[in-house]
Amino acid sequence: MEERWSTEHVLSLAPDAASQKAAGKLSAPAPWSGTGTDGTALWGECKGSGRTPYRTAIELATPAYQCSCPSRKFPCKHALGLLLLWSGSPEAVPAGEPADWVAEWLKSRQERAEKRVEKQADPEAARRRAAQRGARVAAGAAELRLRLADRIRHGLADQSTAGPWEEVAARMVDAQAPGLATRVRELDALPQERLLEEYAMLHLLATAATRMDELPAELAATVRTRVGYPADTGKAGPTIRDRWLVLGTRDTTDERLTTRRVWLRGAKTGRPAVLLSFGHQGQAPALALPTGRLVEADLAYFPAAHPLRATLGERYGAPEPGPADPPAGLTVAEAVAGYGTAVADDPWLESRPTVLGDVVPVRAPDGWFLTDGHHTVAVRTSAVPEAALWRLAAVSTGRPLTVFGEYGHQGFAPVTAWAAGRRPVGLANA
C-alpha cells in the first residue's frame, strides 16, 4: 500500500507561512487536471491566471520538485498544493503512468545522478582531490596558527595592529576550510573576556588540522568535521534499526541557507542522534519528522570521537504516535556530568542533546533559568526566541515538566517541552 504523507509533513516542507496559506487554496481537486502517481512520483497541471496551466511534478523519494510557474520559492505553492491533494484526497490523484513531460524530467534526473556516481567512482581522481584539499587545509591552518600567535604576542589589549578577522576568514575559505572560516569570523563579535579562550580552542583545532594523519581515526574524523569537510555518507558506520522518538526540530537561517536539525532517541538503544537537512534560500529543508512521533528506521552514525550526527536510511512504515508519557530525563547535575564526559572526547563540542526531567522555568532579573529544586542551569536566551520562553512558562504553570534541548558551557537551549498528560510543545521555532 502506498504511504501517504500527513498534512503536517507536507506543510513542514514550505519555505514560509505565505506558501503554506497559498498551498491550502490549491489542495482541492478543482484547479487540477491530469493528475497521477506511480508510487514514486506525483504530477498534475494546475490552472493559473494564464491560458496555459502550470505543469507540476514531484519525485517523492528525495523529494524533488519541478514546476513551470515563475515562482522562486522552492517548493512552490503548486507543488505543495499537489502534495496536499494527494495526502488528503487520494482518489483525486489516481495511479497511472507518467505523462511524457514527467517521464522526461525523471529521466534527466536519473542521468545526472548516474554521471555524479561515475565521477565519484574513479578512485585515483578521488585520491588526488583529497590530497590537494588536505594540503590546502594544512597550509591554511598553519597560517591561522601564526596569525593567532601574532595577536597573542602583541597582547589582547593592544588593538593598534589588530584589524578585522574577515581577511583571515577569506584565506580559510581559499584553503577549503569553511569551518575554520566561520569560527574566525566570530572572533570580531566576541567580548574581550572570551577572546583568550576562543584563541586557545581555535589554535588547538588548527594544530590538529595540520596533523590529522597522526590522530586516532575517530578524533581525526571529528577534526575534519570541525574544519569543514563535508560529511561522506559512504563513510557512515553500520546501520542501527530502532524505533526512534523524535525529540524536536530547530531551523536556523542565514543569508544563503536554512539548516534543519532533527533530534532522535532510540527506544531500545537509548542513543541520541541528530539529522541535518539543508535548504537554499527560498527552499525548505526536505527532511520533516513530527515531534513526539516514533519512526522505525535504520540510522548510521558518522565517525566521530563523540558520535551524534547520523544519516537516515530505510524507514519501516509511517511515523507512529509516541508514548503517552514524556521521555525519561536527567537531573541538572547529571546533565552537567554528561556534557563533561562528552567534552573529554571532543574538546570543541559546544553542546549536546539533553532531556531534563522535573524542571521548572524561572525568570530572574539576570535571565531565564531551569531548576530541579537542587541545581539550576541558565537558559541560553540567544538561541531561543523570547516568545518561546514565555510559552515554556505557560506550559509549566509553575509545575515541573520535561524539557529537551541542547546543553553546553553557555547554558541550555530548550527545543521541546512536555507537561504531564499533554502533547509535546515545540519551542525552537516559536
GROMACS .gro file of C-alpha atoms in nm:
model
  430
    1MET     CA    1   0.000   0.000   0.000
    2GLU     CA    2   0.132   0.343  -0.092
    3GLU     CA    3   0.236   0.555   0.206
    4ARG     CA    4   0.069   0.897   0.207
    5TRP     CA    5   0.228   1.190   0.382
    6SER     CA    6   0.046   1.370   0.660
    7THR     CA    7  -0.069   1.730   0.618
    8GLU     CA    8   0.178   1.829   0.891
    9HIS     CA    9   0.461   1.668   0.697
   10VAL     CA   10   0.368   1.845   0.372
   11LEU     CA   11   0.335   2.188   0.534
   12SER     CA   12   0.673   2.147   0.705
   13LEU     CA   13   0.831   2.150   0.356
   14ALA     CA   14   0.700   2.501   0.283
   15PRO     CA   15   0.965   2.776   0.269
   16ASP     CA   16   0.741   3.021   0.458
   17ALA     CA   17   0.395   3.076   0.605
   18ALA     CA   18   0.270   3.253   0.291
   19SER     CA   19   0.346   2.943   0.085
   20GLN     CA   20   0.153   2.728   0.333
   21LYS     CA   21  -0.151   2.953   0.305
   22ALA     CA   22  -0.136   2.968  -0.075
   23ALA     CA   23  -0.095   2.590  -0.098
   24GLY     CA   24  -0.407   2.538   0.109
   25LYS     CA   25  -0.612   2.710  -0.164
   26LEU     CA   26  -0.472   2.462  -0.419
   27SER     CA   27  -0.537   2.149  -0.214
   28ALA     CA   28  -0.882   2.084  -0.368
   29PRO     CA   29  -0.937   1.897  -0.699
   30ALA     CA   30  -1.097   2.195  -0.879
   31PRO     CA   31  -0.784   2.368  -1.024
   32TRP     CA   32  -0.611   2.039  -1.111
   33SER     CA   33  -0.622   1.821  -1.420
   34GLY     CA   34  -0.414   1.531  -1.549
   35THR     CA   35  -0.305   1.431  -1.200
   36GLY     CA   36  -0.147   1.096  -1.134
   37THR     CA   37   0.106   0.893  -0.939
   38ASP     CA   38   0.311   0.580  -0.997
   39GLY     CA   39   0.411   0.543  -0.632
   40THR     CA   40   0.743   0.719  -0.676
   41ALA     CA   41   0.629   1.048  -0.832
   42LEU     CA   42   0.326   1.280  -0.849
   43TRP     CA   43   0.224   1.503  -1.137
   44GLY     CA   44  -0.056   1.731  -1.245
   45GLU     CA   45  -0.150   2.051  -1.427
   46CYS     CA   46  -0.280   2.342  -1.223
   47LYS     CA   47  -0.496   2.619  -1.368
   48GLY     CA   48  -0.346   2.960  -1.305
   49SER     CA   49  -0.402   3.316  -1.423
   50GLY     CA   50  -0.263   3.247  -1.772
   51ARG     CA   51  -0.403   3.044  -2.059
   52THR     CA   52  -0.164   2.754  -2.007
   53PRO     CA   53  -0.185   2.553  -1.684
   54TYR     CA   54   0.128   2.509  -1.477
   55ARG     CA   55   0.288   2.166  -1.503
   56THR     CA   56   0.397   2.033  -1.165
   57ALA     CA   57   0.589   1.714  -1.088
   58ILE     CA   58   0.731   1.576  -0.762
   59GLU     CA   59   0.974   1.294  -0.703
   60LEU     CA   60   0.879   1.160  -0.361
   61ALA     CA   61   1.199   0.984  -0.254
   62THR     CA   62   1.429   1.287  -0.243
   63PRO     CA   63   1.190   1.482  -0.254
   64ALA     CA   64   1.248   1.691  -0.567
   65TYR     CA   65   1.016   1.936  -0.740
   66GLN     CA   66   0.959   2.070  -1.091
   67CYS     CA   67   0.703   2.336  -1.187
   68SER     CA   68   0.662   2.560  -1.491
   69CYS     CA   69   0.545   2.853  -1.277
   70PRO     CA   70   0.779   3.155  -1.235
   71SER     CA   71   0.797   3.132  -0.855
   72ARG     CA   72   1.141   3.148  -0.695
   73LYS     CA   73   1.020   2.966  -0.385
   74PHE     CA   74   1.106   2.601  -0.357
   75PRO     CA   75   0.883   2.407  -0.333
   76CYS     CA   76   0.631   2.643  -0.488
   77LYS     CA   77   0.265   2.664  -0.386
   78HIS     CA   78   0.165   2.436  -0.674
   79ALA     CA   79   0.395   2.155  -0.560
   80LEU     CA   80   0.272   2.193  -0.202
   81GLY     CA   81  -0.090   2.205  -0.321
   82LEU     CA   82  -0.046   1.886  -0.521
   83LEU     CA   83   0.109   1.711  -0.221
   84LEU     CA   84  -0.181   1.823  -0.001
   85LEU     CA   85  -0.429   1.700  -0.261
   86TRP     CA   86  -0.254   1.361  -0.278
   87SER     CA   87  -0.236   1.344   0.102
   88GLY     CA   88  -0.596   1.443   0.176
   89SER     CA   89  -0.786   1.317  -0.131
   90PRO     CA   90  -0.612   1.005  -0.269
   91GLU     CA   91  -0.888   0.946  -0.521
   92ALA     CA   92  -0.807   1.283  -0.684
   93VAL     CA   93  -0.455   1.159  -0.775
   94PRO     CA   94  -0.513   0.820  -0.941
   95ALA     CA   95  -0.245   0.563  -1.018
   96GLY     CA   96  -0.109   0.571  -1.371
   97GLU     CA   97   0.190   0.602  -1.600
   98PRO     CA   98   0.380   0.934  -1.603
   99ALA     CA   99   0.299   1.179  -1.881
  100ASP     CA  100   0.575   1.237  -2.137
  101TRP     CA  101   0.690   1.563  -1.980
  102VAL     CA  102   0.708   1.396  -1.636
  103ALA     CA  103   0.898   1.094  -1.770
  104GLU     CA  104   1.146   1.325  -1.944
  105TRP     CA  105   1.213   1.516  -1.622
  106LEU     CA  106   1.257   1.196  -1.420
  107LYS     CA  107   1.490   1.054  -1.683
  108SER     CA  108   1.707   1.369  -1.681
  109ARG     CA  109   1.735   1.347  -1.302
  110GLN     CA  110   1.840   0.984  -1.326
  111GLU     CA  111   2.103   1.062  -1.590
  112ARG     CA  112   2.251   1.342  -1.377
  113ALA     CA  113   2.265   1.111  -1.076
  114GLU     CA  114   2.444   0.843  -1.279
  115LYS     CA  115   2.700   1.097  -1.401
  116ARG     CA  116   2.771   1.202  -1.044
  117VAL     CA  117   2.825   0.840  -0.946
  118GLU     CA  118   3.061   0.788  -1.241
  119LYS     CA  119   3.260   1.094  -1.144
  120GLN     CA  120   3.295   0.971  -0.786
  121ALA     CA  121   3.378   0.616  -0.895
  122ASP     CA  122   3.732   0.700  -1.014
  123PRO     CA  123   3.939   0.617  -0.702
  124GLU     CA  124   4.261   0.768  -0.837
  125ALA     CA  125   4.092   1.100  -0.915
  126ALA     CA  126   3.929   1.095  -0.572
  127ARG     CA  127   4.266   1.040  -0.404
  128ARG     CA  128   4.417   1.329  -0.597
  129ARG     CA  129   4.133   1.563  -0.498
  130ALA     CA  130   4.161   1.453  -0.133
  131ALA     CA  131   4.538   1.507  -0.129
  132GLN     CA  132   4.507   1.852  -0.287
  133ARG     CA  133   4.244   1.959  -0.039
  134GLY     CA  134   4.441   1.817   0.253
  135ALA     CA  135   4.745   2.022   0.151
  136ARG     CA  136   4.537   2.340   0.120
  137VAL     CA  137   4.371   2.286   0.458
  138ALA     CA  138   4.704   2.218   0.631
  139ALA     CA  139   4.857   2.532   0.480
  140GLY     CA  140   4.559   2.743   0.582
  141ALA     CA  141   4.560   2.601   0.936
  142ALA     CA  142   4.934   2.671   0.969
  143GLU     CA  143   4.876   3.032   0.863
  144LEU     CA  144   4.592   3.067   1.116
  145ARG     CA  145   4.822   2.946   1.395
  146LEU     CA  146   5.073   3.218   1.303
  147ARG     CA  147   4.802   3.486   1.299
  148LEU     CA  148   4.674   3.381   1.641
  149ALA     CA  149   5.025   3.370   1.787
  150ASP     CA  150   5.092   3.718   1.646
  151ARG     CA  151   4.783   3.858   1.821
  152ILE     CA  152   4.889   3.699   2.149
  153ARG     CA  153   5.244   3.831   2.109
  154HIS     CA  154   5.114   4.188   2.076
  155GLY     CA  155   4.873   4.142   2.367
  156LEU     CA  156   4.493   4.123   2.359
  157ALA     CA  157   4.460   4.479   2.490
  158ASP     CA  158   4.674   4.622   2.206
  159GLN     CA  159   4.435   4.697   1.920
  160SER     CA  160   4.681   4.908   1.720
  161THR     CA  161   4.773   4.619   1.488
  162ALA     CA  162   4.454   4.414   1.529
  163GLY     CA  163   4.247   4.459   1.217
  164PRO     CA  164   3.922   4.271   1.149
  165TRP     CA  165   3.942   3.896   1.108
  166GLU     CA  166   3.749   3.893   0.778
  167GLU     CA  167   4.069   3.884   0.572
  168VAL     CA  168   4.190   3.576   0.763
  169ALA     CA  169   3.846   3.415   0.725
  170ALA     CA  170   3.867   3.468   0.348
  171ARG     CA  171   4.204   3.293   0.347
  172MET     CA  172   4.046   2.995   0.526
  173VAL     CA  173   3.776   2.982   0.258
  174ASP     CA  174   4.050   2.978  -0.008
  175ALA     CA  175   4.212   2.693   0.186
  176GLN     CA  176   3.884   2.495   0.165
  177ALA     CA  177   3.838   2.509   0.543
  178PRO     CA  178   3.493   2.673   0.583
  179GLY     CA  179   3.462   2.553   0.942
  180LEU     CA  180   3.774   2.746   1.039
  181ALA     CA  181   3.647   3.047   0.843
  182THR     CA  182   3.321   3.052   1.042
  183ARG     CA  183   3.498   3.040   1.376
  184VAL     CA  184   3.744   3.310   1.268
  185ARG     CA  185   3.461   3.546   1.166
  186GLU     CA  186   3.303   3.505   1.509
  187LEU     CA  187   3.617   3.647   1.677
  188ASP     CA  188   3.524   4.004   1.582
  189ALA     CA  189   3.194   3.977   1.774
  190LEU     CA  190   3.334   3.816   2.090
  191PRO     CA  191   3.364   4.017   2.414
  192GLN     CA  192   3.720   4.087   2.527
  193GLU     CA  193   3.698   3.848   2.822
  194ARG     CA  194   3.628   3.548   2.594
  195LEU     CA  195   3.898   3.612   2.334
  196LEU     CA  196   4.178   3.415   2.500
  197GLU     CA  197   3.951   3.113   2.547
  198GLU     CA  198   3.846   3.113   2.181
  199TYR     CA  199   4.202   3.179   2.059
  200ALA     CA  200   4.315   2.871   2.251
  201MET     CA  201   4.038   2.646   2.115
  202LEU     CA  202   4.092   2.773   1.760
  203HIS     CA  203   4.470   2.724   1.791
  204LEU     CA  204   4.410   2.368   1.913
  205LEU     CA  205   4.181   2.297   1.617
  206ALA     CA  206   4.425   2.449   1.367
  207THR     CA  207   4.709   2.243   1.515
  208ALA     CA  208   4.503   1.925   1.489
  209ALA     CA  209   4.420   2.011   1.126
  210THR     CA  210   4.790   2.009   1.039
  211ARG     CA  211   4.841   1.666   1.200
  212MET     CA  212   4.529   1.469   1.106
  213ASP     CA  213   4.734   1.174   0.985
  214GLU     CA  214   4.878   1.135   1.337
  215LEU     CA  215   4.546   1.141   1.522
  216PRO     CA  216   4.330   0.842   1.620
  217ALA     CA  217   4.073   0.773   1.348
  218GLU     CA  218   3.767   0.891   1.545
  219LEU     CA  219   3.935   1.211   1.665
  220ALA     CA  220   4.061   1.278   1.312
  221ALA     CA  221   3.702   1.242   1.185
  222THR     CA  222   3.589   1.497   1.446
  223VAL     CA  223   3.862   1.741   1.339
  224ARG     CA  224   3.764   1.701   0.972
  225THR     CA  225   3.406   1.787   1.060
  226ARG     CA  226   3.508   2.092   1.264
  227VAL     CA  227   3.738   2.214   0.985
  228GLY     CA  228   3.452   2.193   0.736
  229TYR     CA  229   3.493   1.877   0.533
  230PRO     CA  230   3.153   1.759   0.404
  231ALA     CA  231   3.001   1.451   0.559
  232ASP     CA  232   3.055   1.144   0.343
  233THR     CA  233   2.755   0.912   0.365
  234GLY     CA  234   2.975   0.634   0.230
  235LYS     CA  235   3.183   0.651   0.548
  236ALA     CA  236   2.891   0.628   0.791
  237GLY     CA  237   2.904   0.335   1.032
  238PRO     CA  238   2.686   0.024   1.037
  239THR     CA  239   2.310   0.079   1.036
  240ILE     CA  240   2.115   0.058   1.360
  241ARG     CA  241   1.748  -0.028   1.339
  242ASP     CA  242   1.535   0.112   1.617
  243ARG     CA  243   1.210   0.290   1.687
  244TRP     CA  244   1.335   0.647   1.710
  245LEU     CA  245   1.146   0.904   1.916
  246VAL     CA  246   1.151   1.248   1.751
  247LEU     CA  247   1.258   1.477   2.036
  248GLY     CA  248   1.244   1.805   1.847
  249THR     CA  249   1.337   2.018   1.548
  250ARG     CA  250   1.513   2.352   1.506
  251ASP     CA  251   1.563   2.561   1.191
  252THR     CA  252   1.842   2.819   1.167
  253THR     CA  253   1.873   3.054   0.871
  254ASP     CA  254   2.145   3.273   0.728
  255GLU     CA  255   2.156   3.473   0.406
  256ARG     CA  256   2.217   3.162   0.194
  257LEU     CA  257   2.094   2.852   0.371
  258THR     CA  258   1.832   2.711   0.608
  259THR     CA  259   1.966   2.432   0.830
  260ARG     CA  260   1.723   2.195   0.996
  261ARG     CA  261   1.827   1.980   1.293
  262VAL     CA  262   1.607   1.689   1.392
  263TRP     CA  263   1.694   1.512   1.718
  264LEU     CA  264   1.606   1.149   1.782
  265ARG     CA  265   1.643   0.898   2.065
  266GLY     CA  266   1.635   0.522   2.015
  267ALA     CA  267   1.358   0.348   2.210
  268LYS     CA  268   1.571   0.032   2.251
  269THR     CA  269   1.926   0.163   2.234
  270GLY     CA  270   1.864   0.493   2.414
  271ARG     CA  271   2.118   0.654   2.180
  272PRO     CA  272   2.070   1.019   2.080
  273ALA     CA  273   2.113   1.122   1.718
  274VAL     CA  274   2.086   1.440   1.515
  275LEU     CA  275   1.987   1.452   1.147
  276LEU     CA  276   2.081   1.755   0.937
  277SER     CA  277   1.893   1.877   0.631
  278PHE     CA  278   1.957   2.191   0.425
  279GLY     CA  279   1.756   2.420   0.201
  280HIS     CA  280   1.885   2.703  -0.016
  281GLN     CA  281   1.730   3.049   0.003
  282GLY     CA  282   1.356   3.021  -0.060
  283GLN     CA  283   1.366   2.643  -0.018
  284ALA     CA  284   1.264   2.448   0.291
  285PRO     CA  285   1.484   2.156   0.400
  286ALA     CA  286   1.343   1.827   0.272
  287LEU     CA  287   1.357   1.631   0.598
  288ALA     CA  288   1.048   1.671   0.816
  289LEU     CA  289   0.962   1.442   1.107
  290PRO     CA  290   0.684   1.534   1.353
  291THR     CA  291   0.793   1.588   1.713
  292GLY     CA  292   0.669   1.328   1.958
  293ARG     CA  293   0.624   1.054   1.696
  294LEU     CA  294   0.809   0.723   1.671
  295VAL     CA  295   0.985   0.643   1.346
  296GLU     CA  296   1.107   0.289   1.288
  297ALA     CA  297   1.411   0.327   1.066
  298ASP     CA  298   1.776   0.247   1.005
  299LEU     CA  299   2.029   0.508   1.118
  300ALA     CA  300   2.402   0.515   1.053
  301TYR     CA  301   2.631   0.740   1.260
  302PHE     CA  302   2.913   0.934   1.103
  303PRO     CA  303   3.257   0.860   1.256
  304ALA     CA  304   3.344   1.096   1.541
  305ALA     CA  305   3.504   1.098   1.881
  306HIS     CA  306   3.156   1.160   2.025
  307PRO     CA  307   2.914   1.033   1.756
  308LEU     CA  308   2.589   1.227   1.729
  309ARG     CA  309   2.526   1.313   1.367
  310ALA     CA  310   2.364   1.034   1.168
  311THR     CA  311   2.211   0.968   0.829
  312LEU     CA  312   1.859   0.833   0.790
  313GLY     CA  313   1.830   0.507   0.598
  314GLU     CA  314   1.531   0.290   0.521
  315ARG     CA  315   1.208   0.366   0.706
  316TYR     CA  316   0.966   0.091   0.803
  317GLY     CA  317   0.620   0.243   0.781
  318ALA     CA  318   0.478   0.584   0.863
  319PRO     CA  319   0.557   0.766   1.191
  320GLU     CA  320   0.350   0.628   1.480
  321PRO     CA  321   0.211   0.809   1.785
  322GLY     CA  322   0.472   0.829   2.058
  323PRO     CA  323   0.435   0.716   2.418
  324ALA     CA  324   0.185   0.896   2.636
  325ASP     CA  325   0.449   0.978   2.899
  326PRO     CA  326   0.734   1.225   2.840
  327PRO     CA  327   1.079   1.080   2.767
  328ALA     CA  328   1.297   0.997   3.065
  329GLY     CA  329   1.507   1.293   3.172
  330LEU     CA  330   1.821   1.372   3.371
  331THR     CA  331   1.875   1.592   3.671
  332VAL     CA  332   2.070   1.913   3.612
  333ALA     CA  333   2.373   1.762   3.787
  334GLU     CA  334   2.360   1.453   3.563
  335ALA     CA  335   2.335   1.675   3.253
  336VAL     CA  336   2.645   1.870   3.357
  337ALA     CA  337   2.839   1.550   3.419
  338GLY     CA  338   2.730   1.405   3.084
  339TYR     CA  339   2.847   1.712   2.898
  340GLY     CA  340   3.181   1.700   3.078
  341THR     CA  341   3.233   1.341   2.967
  342ALA     CA  342   3.148   1.432   2.607
  343VAL     CA  343   3.390   1.727   2.606
  344ALA     CA  344   3.668   1.493   2.714
  345ASP     CA  345   3.613   1.312   2.381
  346ASP     CA  346   3.552   1.623   2.168
  347PRO     CA  347   3.712   1.942   2.309
  348TRP     CA  348   3.522   2.161   2.059
  349LEU     CA  349   3.176   2.028   2.149
  350GLU     CA  350   2.969   2.334   2.235
  351SER     CA  351   2.655   2.145   2.338
  352ARG     CA  352   2.492   1.803   2.333
  353PRO     CA  353   2.126   1.688   2.316
  354THR     CA  354   1.987   1.655   2.668
  355VAL     CA  355   1.649   1.579   2.824
  356LEU     CA  356   1.596   1.740   3.166
  357GLY     CA  357   1.328   1.590   3.389
  358ASP     CA  358   1.114   1.767   3.650
  359VAL     CA  359   1.247   2.117   3.598
  360VAL     CA  360   1.067   2.449   3.640
  361PRO     CA  361   1.139   2.756   3.424
  362VAL     CA  362   1.215   3.067   3.630
  363ARG     CA  363   1.260   3.423   3.511
  364ALA     CA  364   1.503   3.626   3.722
  365PRO     CA  365   1.644   3.980   3.681
  366ASP     CA  366   1.956   3.835   3.517
  367GLY     CA  367   1.778   3.600   3.277
  368TRP     CA  368   1.588   3.270   3.247
  369PHE     CA  369   1.678   2.953   3.435
  370LEU     CA  370   1.567   2.592   3.472
  371THR     CA  371   1.577   2.443   3.821
  372ASP     CA  372   1.507   2.095   3.957
  373GLY     CA  373   1.498   2.216   4.317
  374HIS     CA  374   1.860   2.117   4.382
  375HIS     CA  375   2.058   2.267   4.094
  376THR     CA  376   1.994   2.537   3.837
  377VAL     CA  377   2.106   2.587   3.478
  378ALA     CA  378   2.092   2.911   3.282
  379VAL     CA  379   1.888   2.924   2.961
  380ARG     CA  380   2.089   3.028   2.654
  381THR     CA  381   1.850   3.305   2.551
  382SER     CA  382   2.049   3.391   2.237
  383ALA     CA  383   1.938   3.057   2.086
  384VAL     CA  384   1.569   3.080   2.179
  385PRO     CA  385   1.309   3.348   2.093
  386GLU     CA  386   1.174   3.538   2.393
  387ALA     CA  387   0.821   3.432   2.296
  388ALA     CA  388   0.927   3.067   2.323
  389LEU     CA  389   1.044   3.117   2.681
  390TRP     CA  390   0.710   3.268   2.781
  391ARG     CA  391   0.542   2.973   2.608
  392LEU     CA  392   0.759   2.741   2.816
  393ALA     CA  393   0.648   2.922   3.132
  394ALA     CA  394   0.284   2.894   3.022
  395VAL     CA  395   0.318   2.520   2.962
  396SER     CA  396   0.475   2.477   3.306
  397THR     CA  397   0.234   2.700   3.503
  398GLY     CA  398   0.491   2.679   3.781
  399ARG     CA  399   0.491   2.298   3.788
  400PRO     CA  400   0.779   2.066   3.697
  401LEU     CA  401   0.793   1.947   3.337
  402THR     CA  402   1.024   1.766   3.098
  403VAL     CA  403   1.233   1.976   2.860
  404PHE     CA  404   1.451   1.863   2.572
  405GLY     CA  405   1.724   2.087   2.433
  406GLU     CA  406   2.096   2.137   2.391
  407TYR     CA  407   2.313   2.176   2.699
  408GLY     CA  408   2.664   2.319   2.687
  409HIS     CA  409   2.904   2.558   2.853
  410GLN     CA  410   2.689   2.858   2.751
  411GLY     CA  411   2.373   2.714   2.907
  412PHE     CA  412   2.065   2.522   2.799
  413ALA     CA  413   1.874   2.597   2.476
  414PRO     CA  414   1.523   2.445   2.506
  415VAL     CA  415   1.366   2.287   2.197
  416THR     CA  416   1.061   2.090   2.319
  417ALA     CA  417   0.860   2.076   2.642
  418TRP     CA  418   0.630   1.807   2.783
  419ALA     CA  419   0.384   1.876   3.063
  420ALA     CA  420   0.221   1.579   3.237
  421GLY     CA  421  -0.055   1.428   3.022
  422ARG     CA  422  -0.008   1.677   2.738
  423ARG     CA  423   0.137   1.664   2.388
  424PRO     CA  424   0.490   1.798   2.325
  425VAL     CA  425   0.518   2.171   2.259
  426GLY     CA  426   0.784   2.297   2.018
  427LEU     CA  427   0.986   2.596   2.136
  428ALA     CA  428   1.282   2.633   1.898
  429ASN     CA  429   1.098   2.795   1.606
  430ALA     CA  430   0.834   2.986   1.802
   0.00000   0.00000   0.00000
